[in-house]
XYZ file of C-alpha atoms in Angstrom:
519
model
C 184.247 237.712 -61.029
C 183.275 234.227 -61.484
C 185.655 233.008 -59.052
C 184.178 235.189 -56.444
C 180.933 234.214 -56.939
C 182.226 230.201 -56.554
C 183.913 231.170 -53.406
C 180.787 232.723 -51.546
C 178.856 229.152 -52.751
C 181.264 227.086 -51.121
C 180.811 229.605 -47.870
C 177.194 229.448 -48.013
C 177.371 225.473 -48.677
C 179.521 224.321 -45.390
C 177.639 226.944 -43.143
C 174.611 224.647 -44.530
C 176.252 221.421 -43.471
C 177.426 222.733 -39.950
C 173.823 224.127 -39.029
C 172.534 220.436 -39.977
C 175.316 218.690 -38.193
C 174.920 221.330 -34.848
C 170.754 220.320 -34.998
C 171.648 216.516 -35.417
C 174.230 216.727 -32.465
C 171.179 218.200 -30.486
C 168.998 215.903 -30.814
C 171.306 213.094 -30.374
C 172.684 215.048 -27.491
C 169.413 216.168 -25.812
C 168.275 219.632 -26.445
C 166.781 222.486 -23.861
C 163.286 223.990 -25.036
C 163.427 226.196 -21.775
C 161.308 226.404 -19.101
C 157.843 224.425 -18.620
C 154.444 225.777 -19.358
C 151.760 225.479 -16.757
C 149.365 223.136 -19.360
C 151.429 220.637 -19.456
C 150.477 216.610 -19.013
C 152.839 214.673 -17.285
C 153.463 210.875 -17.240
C 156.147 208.945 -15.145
C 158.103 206.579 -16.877
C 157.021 202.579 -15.182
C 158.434 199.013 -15.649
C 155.714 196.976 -15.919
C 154.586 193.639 -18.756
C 153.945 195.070 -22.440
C 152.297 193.058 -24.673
C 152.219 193.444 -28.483
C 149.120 192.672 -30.546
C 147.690 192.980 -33.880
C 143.868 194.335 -34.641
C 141.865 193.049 -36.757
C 137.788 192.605 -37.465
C 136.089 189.455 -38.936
C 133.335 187.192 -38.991
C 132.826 184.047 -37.092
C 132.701 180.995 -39.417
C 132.784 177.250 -38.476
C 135.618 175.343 -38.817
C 133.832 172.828 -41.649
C 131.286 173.982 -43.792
C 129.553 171.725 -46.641
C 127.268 172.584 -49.503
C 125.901 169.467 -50.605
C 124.592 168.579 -53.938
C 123.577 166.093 -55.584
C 126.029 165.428 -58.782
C 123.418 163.732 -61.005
C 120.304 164.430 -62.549
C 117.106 163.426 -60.882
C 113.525 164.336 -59.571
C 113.472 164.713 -55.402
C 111.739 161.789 -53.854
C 112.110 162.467 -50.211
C 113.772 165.530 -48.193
C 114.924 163.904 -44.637
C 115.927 167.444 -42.951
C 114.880 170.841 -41.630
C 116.866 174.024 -41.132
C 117.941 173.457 -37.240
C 117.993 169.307 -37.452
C 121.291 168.162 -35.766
C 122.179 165.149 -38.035
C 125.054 162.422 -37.615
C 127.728 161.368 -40.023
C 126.190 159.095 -42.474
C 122.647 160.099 -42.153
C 120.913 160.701 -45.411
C 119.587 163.987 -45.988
C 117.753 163.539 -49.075
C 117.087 161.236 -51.959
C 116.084 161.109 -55.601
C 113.537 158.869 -57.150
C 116.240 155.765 -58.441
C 113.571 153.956 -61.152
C 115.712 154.524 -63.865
C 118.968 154.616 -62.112
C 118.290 150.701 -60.666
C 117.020 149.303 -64.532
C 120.266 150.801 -65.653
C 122.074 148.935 -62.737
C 120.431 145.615 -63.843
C 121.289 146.187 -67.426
C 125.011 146.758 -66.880
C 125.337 143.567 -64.784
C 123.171 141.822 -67.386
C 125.778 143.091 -70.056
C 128.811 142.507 -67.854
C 127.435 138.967 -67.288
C 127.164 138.827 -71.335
C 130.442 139.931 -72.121
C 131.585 138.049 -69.116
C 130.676 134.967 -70.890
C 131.461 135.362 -74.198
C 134.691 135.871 -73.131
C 134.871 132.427 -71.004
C 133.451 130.451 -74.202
C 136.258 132.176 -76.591
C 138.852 131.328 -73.691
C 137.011 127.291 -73.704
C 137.173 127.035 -77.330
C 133.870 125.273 -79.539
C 131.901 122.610 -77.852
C 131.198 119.897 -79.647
C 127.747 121.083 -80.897
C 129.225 124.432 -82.457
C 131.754 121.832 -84.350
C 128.735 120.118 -85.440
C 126.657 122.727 -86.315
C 129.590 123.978 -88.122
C 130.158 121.340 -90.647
C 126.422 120.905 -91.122
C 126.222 124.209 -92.735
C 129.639 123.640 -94.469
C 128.016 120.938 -95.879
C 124.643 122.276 -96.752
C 126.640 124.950 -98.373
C 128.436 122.489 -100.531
C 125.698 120.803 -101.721
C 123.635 124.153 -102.833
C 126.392 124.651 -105.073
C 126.884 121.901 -106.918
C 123.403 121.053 -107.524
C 123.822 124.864 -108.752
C 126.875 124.004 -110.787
C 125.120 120.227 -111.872
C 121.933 122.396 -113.058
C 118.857 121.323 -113.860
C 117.419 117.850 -113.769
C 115.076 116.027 -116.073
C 112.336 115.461 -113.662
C 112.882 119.199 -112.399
C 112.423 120.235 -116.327
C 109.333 117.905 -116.560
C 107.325 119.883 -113.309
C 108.884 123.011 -115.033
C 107.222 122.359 -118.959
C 103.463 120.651 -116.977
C 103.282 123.513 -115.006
C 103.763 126.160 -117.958
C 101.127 123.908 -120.139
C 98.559 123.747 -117.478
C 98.958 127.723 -116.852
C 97.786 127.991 -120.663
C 95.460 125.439 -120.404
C 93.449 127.661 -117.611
C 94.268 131.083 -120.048
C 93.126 129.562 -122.752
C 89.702 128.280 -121.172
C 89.254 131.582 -119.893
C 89.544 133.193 -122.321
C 86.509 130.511 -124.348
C 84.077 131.777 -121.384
C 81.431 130.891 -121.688
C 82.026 127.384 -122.709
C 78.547 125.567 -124.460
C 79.873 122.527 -122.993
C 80.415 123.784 -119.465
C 77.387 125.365 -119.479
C 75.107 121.822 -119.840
C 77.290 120.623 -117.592
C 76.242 122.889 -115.104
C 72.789 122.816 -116.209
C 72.866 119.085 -115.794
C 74.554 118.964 -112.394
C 71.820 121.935 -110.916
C 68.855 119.625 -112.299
C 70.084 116.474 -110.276
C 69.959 118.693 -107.234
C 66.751 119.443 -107.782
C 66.156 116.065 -107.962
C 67.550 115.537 -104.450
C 65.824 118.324 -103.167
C 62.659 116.877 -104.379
C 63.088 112.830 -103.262
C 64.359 114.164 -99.890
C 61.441 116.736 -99.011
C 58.839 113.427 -99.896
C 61.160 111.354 -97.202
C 61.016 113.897 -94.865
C 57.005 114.574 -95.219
C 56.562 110.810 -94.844
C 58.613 109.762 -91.894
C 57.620 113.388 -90.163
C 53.757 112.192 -90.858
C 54.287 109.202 -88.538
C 53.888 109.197 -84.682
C 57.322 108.302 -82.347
C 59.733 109.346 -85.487
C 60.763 112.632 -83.902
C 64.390 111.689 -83.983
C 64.558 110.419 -87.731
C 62.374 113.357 -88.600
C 65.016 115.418 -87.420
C 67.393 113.729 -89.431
C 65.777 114.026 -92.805
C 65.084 118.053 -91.570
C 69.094 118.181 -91.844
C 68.988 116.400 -95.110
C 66.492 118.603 -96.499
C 68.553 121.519 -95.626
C 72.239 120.150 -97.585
C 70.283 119.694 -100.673
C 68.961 123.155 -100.418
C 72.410 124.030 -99.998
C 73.433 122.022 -102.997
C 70.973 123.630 -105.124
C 72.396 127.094 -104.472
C 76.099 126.008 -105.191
C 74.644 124.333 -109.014
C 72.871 127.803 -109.618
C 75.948 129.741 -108.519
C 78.146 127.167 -111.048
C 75.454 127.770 -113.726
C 75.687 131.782 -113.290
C 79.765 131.214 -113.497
C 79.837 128.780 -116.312
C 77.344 131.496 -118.517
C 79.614 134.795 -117.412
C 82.589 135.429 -119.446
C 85.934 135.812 -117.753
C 87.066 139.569 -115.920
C 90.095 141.200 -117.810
C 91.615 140.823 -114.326
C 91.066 137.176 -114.082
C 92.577 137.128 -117.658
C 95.701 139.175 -116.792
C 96.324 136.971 -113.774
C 96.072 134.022 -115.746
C 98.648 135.165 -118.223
C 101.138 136.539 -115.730
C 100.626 132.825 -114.331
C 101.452 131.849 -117.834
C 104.456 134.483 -118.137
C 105.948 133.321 -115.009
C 105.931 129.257 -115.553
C 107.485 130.113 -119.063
C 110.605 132.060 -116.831
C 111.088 129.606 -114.788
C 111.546 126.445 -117.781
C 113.847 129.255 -119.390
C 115.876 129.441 -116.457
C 115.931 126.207 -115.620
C 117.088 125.451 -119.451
C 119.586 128.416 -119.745
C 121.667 126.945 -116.442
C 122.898 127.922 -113.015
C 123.123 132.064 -112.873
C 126.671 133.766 -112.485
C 125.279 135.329 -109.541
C 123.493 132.925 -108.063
C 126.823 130.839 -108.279
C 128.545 133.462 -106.736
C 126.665 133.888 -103.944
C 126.652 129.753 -103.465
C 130.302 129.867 -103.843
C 130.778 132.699 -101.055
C 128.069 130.673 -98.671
C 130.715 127.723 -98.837
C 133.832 129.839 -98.169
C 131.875 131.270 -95.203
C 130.712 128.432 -93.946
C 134.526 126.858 -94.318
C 136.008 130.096 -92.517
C 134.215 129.355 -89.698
C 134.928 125.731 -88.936
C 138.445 126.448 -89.281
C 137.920 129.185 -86.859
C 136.140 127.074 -84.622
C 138.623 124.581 -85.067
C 141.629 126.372 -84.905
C 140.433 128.692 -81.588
C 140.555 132.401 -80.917
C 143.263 134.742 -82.369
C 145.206 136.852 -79.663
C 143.464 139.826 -81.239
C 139.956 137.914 -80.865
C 140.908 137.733 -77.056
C 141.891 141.154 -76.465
C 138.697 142.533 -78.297
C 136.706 140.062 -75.590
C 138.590 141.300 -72.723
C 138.430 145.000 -73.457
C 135.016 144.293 -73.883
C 135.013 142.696 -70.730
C 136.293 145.456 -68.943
C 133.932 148.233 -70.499
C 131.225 146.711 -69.043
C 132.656 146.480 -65.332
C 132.949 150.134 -66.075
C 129.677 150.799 -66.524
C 128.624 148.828 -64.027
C 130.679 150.652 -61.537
C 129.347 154.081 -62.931
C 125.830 152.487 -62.204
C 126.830 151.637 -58.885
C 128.005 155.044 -58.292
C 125.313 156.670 -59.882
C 122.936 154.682 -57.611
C 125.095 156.064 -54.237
C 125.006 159.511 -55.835
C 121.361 159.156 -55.753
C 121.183 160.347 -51.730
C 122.779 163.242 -50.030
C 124.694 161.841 -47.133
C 126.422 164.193 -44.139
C 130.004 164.139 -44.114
C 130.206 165.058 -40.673
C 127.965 165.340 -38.263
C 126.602 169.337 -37.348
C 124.063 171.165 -37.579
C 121.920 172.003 -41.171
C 121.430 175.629 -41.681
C 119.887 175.750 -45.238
C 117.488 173.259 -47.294
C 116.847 174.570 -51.038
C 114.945 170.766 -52.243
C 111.678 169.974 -52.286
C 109.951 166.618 -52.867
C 108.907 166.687 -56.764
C 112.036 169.059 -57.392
C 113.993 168.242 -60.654
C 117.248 168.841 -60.375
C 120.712 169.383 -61.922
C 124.114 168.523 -61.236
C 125.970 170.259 -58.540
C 123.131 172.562 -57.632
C 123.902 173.177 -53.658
C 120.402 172.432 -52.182
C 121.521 171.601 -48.882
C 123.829 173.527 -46.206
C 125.800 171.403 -43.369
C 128.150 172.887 -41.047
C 129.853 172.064 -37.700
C 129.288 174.580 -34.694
C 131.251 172.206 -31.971
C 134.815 173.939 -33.719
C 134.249 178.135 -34.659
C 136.743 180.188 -36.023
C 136.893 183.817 -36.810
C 138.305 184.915 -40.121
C 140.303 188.616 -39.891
C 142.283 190.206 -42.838
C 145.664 191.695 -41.056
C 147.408 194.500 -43.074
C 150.958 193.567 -44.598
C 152.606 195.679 -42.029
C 151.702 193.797 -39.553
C 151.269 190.283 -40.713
C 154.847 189.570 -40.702
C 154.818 189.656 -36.881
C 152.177 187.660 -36.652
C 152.569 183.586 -36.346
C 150.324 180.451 -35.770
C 149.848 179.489 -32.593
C 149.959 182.610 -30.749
C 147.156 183.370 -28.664
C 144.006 186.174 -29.250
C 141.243 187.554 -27.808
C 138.077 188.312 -29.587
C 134.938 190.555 -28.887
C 132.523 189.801 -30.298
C 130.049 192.944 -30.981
C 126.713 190.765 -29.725
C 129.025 189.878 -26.500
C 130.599 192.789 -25.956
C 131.501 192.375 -22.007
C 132.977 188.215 -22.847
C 136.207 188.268 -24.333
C 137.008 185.212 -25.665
C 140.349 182.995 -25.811
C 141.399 182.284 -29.171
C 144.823 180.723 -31.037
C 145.945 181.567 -34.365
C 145.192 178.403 -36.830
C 146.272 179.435 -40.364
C 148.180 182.524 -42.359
C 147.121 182.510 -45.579
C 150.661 182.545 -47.562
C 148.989 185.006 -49.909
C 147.917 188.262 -50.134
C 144.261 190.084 -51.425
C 144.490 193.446 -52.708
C 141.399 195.564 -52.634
C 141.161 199.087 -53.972
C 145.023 199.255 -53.508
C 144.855 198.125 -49.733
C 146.491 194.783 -49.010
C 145.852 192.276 -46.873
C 146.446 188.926 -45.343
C 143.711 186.252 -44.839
C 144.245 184.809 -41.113
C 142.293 182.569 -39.025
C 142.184 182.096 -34.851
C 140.031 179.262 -33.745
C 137.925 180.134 -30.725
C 139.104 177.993 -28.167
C 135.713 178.245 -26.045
C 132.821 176.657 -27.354
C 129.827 179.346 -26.179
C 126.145 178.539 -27.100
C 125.697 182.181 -27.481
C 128.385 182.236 -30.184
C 126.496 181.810 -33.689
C 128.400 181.917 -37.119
C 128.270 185.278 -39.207
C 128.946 187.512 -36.031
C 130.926 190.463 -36.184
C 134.027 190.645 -34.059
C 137.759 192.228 -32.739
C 139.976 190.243 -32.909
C 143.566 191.203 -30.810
C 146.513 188.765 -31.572
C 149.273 188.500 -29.000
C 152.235 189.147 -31.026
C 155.193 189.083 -28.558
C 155.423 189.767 -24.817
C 158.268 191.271 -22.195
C 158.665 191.535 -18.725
C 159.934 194.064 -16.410
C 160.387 196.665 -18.860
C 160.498 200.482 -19.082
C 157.224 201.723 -20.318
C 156.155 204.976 -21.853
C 152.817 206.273 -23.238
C 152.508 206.637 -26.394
C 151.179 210.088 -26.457
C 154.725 211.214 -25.432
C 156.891 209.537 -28.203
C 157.362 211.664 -31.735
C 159.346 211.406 -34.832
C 162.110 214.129 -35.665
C 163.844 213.564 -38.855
C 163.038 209.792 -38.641
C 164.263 209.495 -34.916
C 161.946 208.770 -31.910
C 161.940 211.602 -28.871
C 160.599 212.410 -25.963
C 160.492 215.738 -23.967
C 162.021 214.886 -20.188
C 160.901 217.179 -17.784
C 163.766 217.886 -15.143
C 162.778 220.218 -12.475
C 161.837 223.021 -14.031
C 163.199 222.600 -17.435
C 162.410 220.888 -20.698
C 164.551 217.993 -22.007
C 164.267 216.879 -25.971
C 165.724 213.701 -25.413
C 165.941 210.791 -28.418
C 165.110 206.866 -27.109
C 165.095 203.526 -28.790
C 162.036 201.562 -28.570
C 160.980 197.813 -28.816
C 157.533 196.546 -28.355
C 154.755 198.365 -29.369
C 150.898 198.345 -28.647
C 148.031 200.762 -28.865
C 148.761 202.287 -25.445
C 152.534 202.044 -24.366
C 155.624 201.224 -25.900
C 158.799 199.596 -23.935
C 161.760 201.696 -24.048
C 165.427 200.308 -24.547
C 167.757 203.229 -24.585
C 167.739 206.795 -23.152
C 164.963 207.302 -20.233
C 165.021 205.413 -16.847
C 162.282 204.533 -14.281
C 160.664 207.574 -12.425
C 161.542 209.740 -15.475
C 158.750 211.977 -16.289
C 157.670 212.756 -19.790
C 155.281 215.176 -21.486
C 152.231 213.615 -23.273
C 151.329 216.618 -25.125
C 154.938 217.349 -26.762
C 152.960 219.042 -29.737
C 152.306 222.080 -27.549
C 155.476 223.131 -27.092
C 158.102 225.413 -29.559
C 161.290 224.530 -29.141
C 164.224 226.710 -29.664
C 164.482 224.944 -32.972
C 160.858 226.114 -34.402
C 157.922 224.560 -34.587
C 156.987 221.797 -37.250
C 159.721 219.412 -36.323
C 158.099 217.372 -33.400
C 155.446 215.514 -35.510
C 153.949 211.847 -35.409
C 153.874 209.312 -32.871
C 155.637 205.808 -31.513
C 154.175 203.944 -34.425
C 154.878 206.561 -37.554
């Protein structure tokens, strides 16, 4: 039973294979579909020039575009341009106020001139002044101490002991305010005054009494006015001498007293370890640096001055540069289509304010589909259309292929550019336009519409009408475009084909002609 069943699958199997391999031979072969309908469209096969090309839609651009900015910091002092001002390489286009930028130029060459020279006088060694200067204060330093180390001397002692005695002399009178003694003293001294007063107010009346004494009257006037004064300073002396002293006056006296009795203590006790020590480390200073001065600058000493050197030529290049960076200059010359800066504007870095581009070179920028791209190659010619121009085709040439792709909701696509190889005043960048890229070109070739030319089982046919009857024949095919495609193998000139093949039901069903040249 099982065996039977085997045997019919084999059967059914190789009559499968031999219906295949009968259809196959048919279409290689050529097949009849019968006789020709009435509605049929007809085409003669023609030699004639095919050439290839590649579609595509882009955008005009120009060739060099430039959004300028300024890279630093700043507040706009002058805008030089207008949307629509043709401007030349060079030409400034704006500028921003350089106060601060030019102090900071003049303080880096101040400090580069600084460094400059300290470097030169390291490089010199000391002059003779410096040597002198330097064993001065060795010296000086040498002497502190040892008059520190000798201590004290008599006479020193001497001022040291009077001035303590005389500071209690002065507490102690103070502190006898107010002194009987002092007081008729002061008494005494205001009466004399008087006195003077007195005698000199009789001079005055007498010599003032006479005629032609103006001037000497004027005279004793003066006189008569000092011993006023002097009786005001003996009544002020008086009031002193009879008013006790202020606790303040007292308290200053006796931190008068306080501090002259220190200084005799110190002066007794001799030197102070830290006073010494500090004498003693004013002399090994002062010694370090006439040997250093003496001996001259350490390699290290040098480097330090040179590096220093060279930190401030690099500032005062980035002041330089940050000076230059302080105006917008064009690159190229072209045309300015956008100004974003205003005078008074504060700006920051690398904030595009200003929009330069050239319109003498335009190119239009497509995006060709992978399938095609590979065909396509730089330098081959193309025409464009634009849509505002739609009766001037324009000559272009293939510039760059971008080497890769951009993928966009699964579709991908190659970047390619054709410069426009006719300069047009019409043309303006941002337009829309077609863009058809001559991808190959032949000659005296057989040509056949597209329309006629489908796909069976991955094989491209035509239907030959001869006489009366219906051909299915298959052809090879080389160059494509969107009209006609040149045929290599299996039609000949004058050979008419069918351009609506869909129409007709061949003897082998319908459903198997399907697609065109290019599926």
């Amino acid at each position: 039973m099982c065996k039977g069943l085997l045997s019919v699958r084999y059967v059914i199997v190789i009559a499968i294979i031999v219906v295949i391999a009968i259809g196959c031979q048919r279409v290689s072969d050529g097949q009849s579909l019968g006789k020709a309908p009435d509605d049929l469209q007809i085409a003669r096969v023609q030699r004639g020039t095919i050439v290839a090309t590649v579609f595509a839609v882009g955008n005009v651009a120009p060739d060099r575009e430039a959004h300028l900015a300024f890279p630093i910091m700043g507040t706009v002092r002058s805008v030089d341009v207008s949307v629509g001002d043709r401007v030349e390489a060079g030409q400034v286009l704006a500028s921003l106020d350089t106060t601060d930028l030019e102090r900071e130029l003049a303080n880096a060459e101040l400090n580069l001139a600084i460094r400059e020279a300290e470097l030169a006088r390291l490089k010199a060694g000391p002059s003779e002044t410096d040597l002198a200067a330097a064993q001065a204060a060795l010296k000086a330093a040498q002497e502190a101490l040892a008059a520190i180390q000798a201590g004290p001397s008599e006479a020193e002692v001497a001022v040291a002991r009077s001035a303590l005695r005389m500071a209690r002399e002065r507490y102690e009178r103070l502190k006898s305010q107010p002194d009987p003694e002092a007081v008729r003293q002061a008494e005494l001294q205001l009466e004399q005054a008087r006195n003077s007063l007195w005698h000199a107010q009789a001079q005055r009346d007498a010599i003032c009494g006479m005629e032609g004494m103006k001037s000497l009257c004027e005279a004793f006037e003066a006189e008569v006015g000092n011993r006023h004064v002097a009786v005001q300073m003996a009544e002020l002396a008086l009031e002193q001498a009879k008013t006790p002293a202020s606790e303040t006056e007292l308290q200053e006296a006796w931190a008068q007293v306080q501090l002259a009795q220190e200084r005799l203590d110190k002066l007794l006790a001799g030197p102070d370890p830290a006073e010494l020590a500090a004498a003693e480390e004013r002399v090994a200073q002062a010694r370090a640096r006439l040997e250093a001065l003496t001996s001259g600058p350490s390699p290290e000493e040098l480097r330090i001055a040179e590096a220093r050197v060279q930190q401030a030529q690099l500032a005062l290049q980035q002041a330089r540069e940050n000076l230059a960076d302080a105006r917008l200059i064009a690159p190229f010359a072209g045309l300015i289509t956008s100004v974003n800066y205003r005078v008074g504007d504060a700006v920051r870095p690398n904030l595009a304010g200003i929009t330069l581009v050239d319109p003498s070179t335009l190119n239009i920028k497509v995006n060709v589909a992978e399938v095609d791209v590979a065909r396509v190659q730089i330098g081959q010619e193309a025409e464009v259309i634009l849509d505002a121009m739609p009766d001037r085709p324009i000559k272009g040439e293939v510039i760059s292929i971008a080497p890769a792709a951009r993928s966009e909701q699964g579709v991908v696509n190659y970047p390619v550019t054709v410069r426009l190889m006719e300069a047009l005043p019409e043309v303006k960048p941002g337009m829309t336009g077609n863009v058809r890229i001559m991808v190959g070109q032949r000659e005296d070739v057989l040509l056949v519409p597209n329309r006629a030319i489908r796909r069976i089982r991955g094989q491209h046919v035509v239907i030959v009408l001869k006489g009366d009857e219906l051909i299915e024949t298959p052809i090879r095919i080389g160059l494509s475009n969107d009209t006609v495609t040149e045929v290599l193998e299996g039609l000949k000139e004058g050979d008419r084909v069918v351009l609506n093949p869909t129409t007709i039901r061949s003897g082998l069903g319908s459903g198997l002609l399907q697609g065109g040249a290019g599926d």
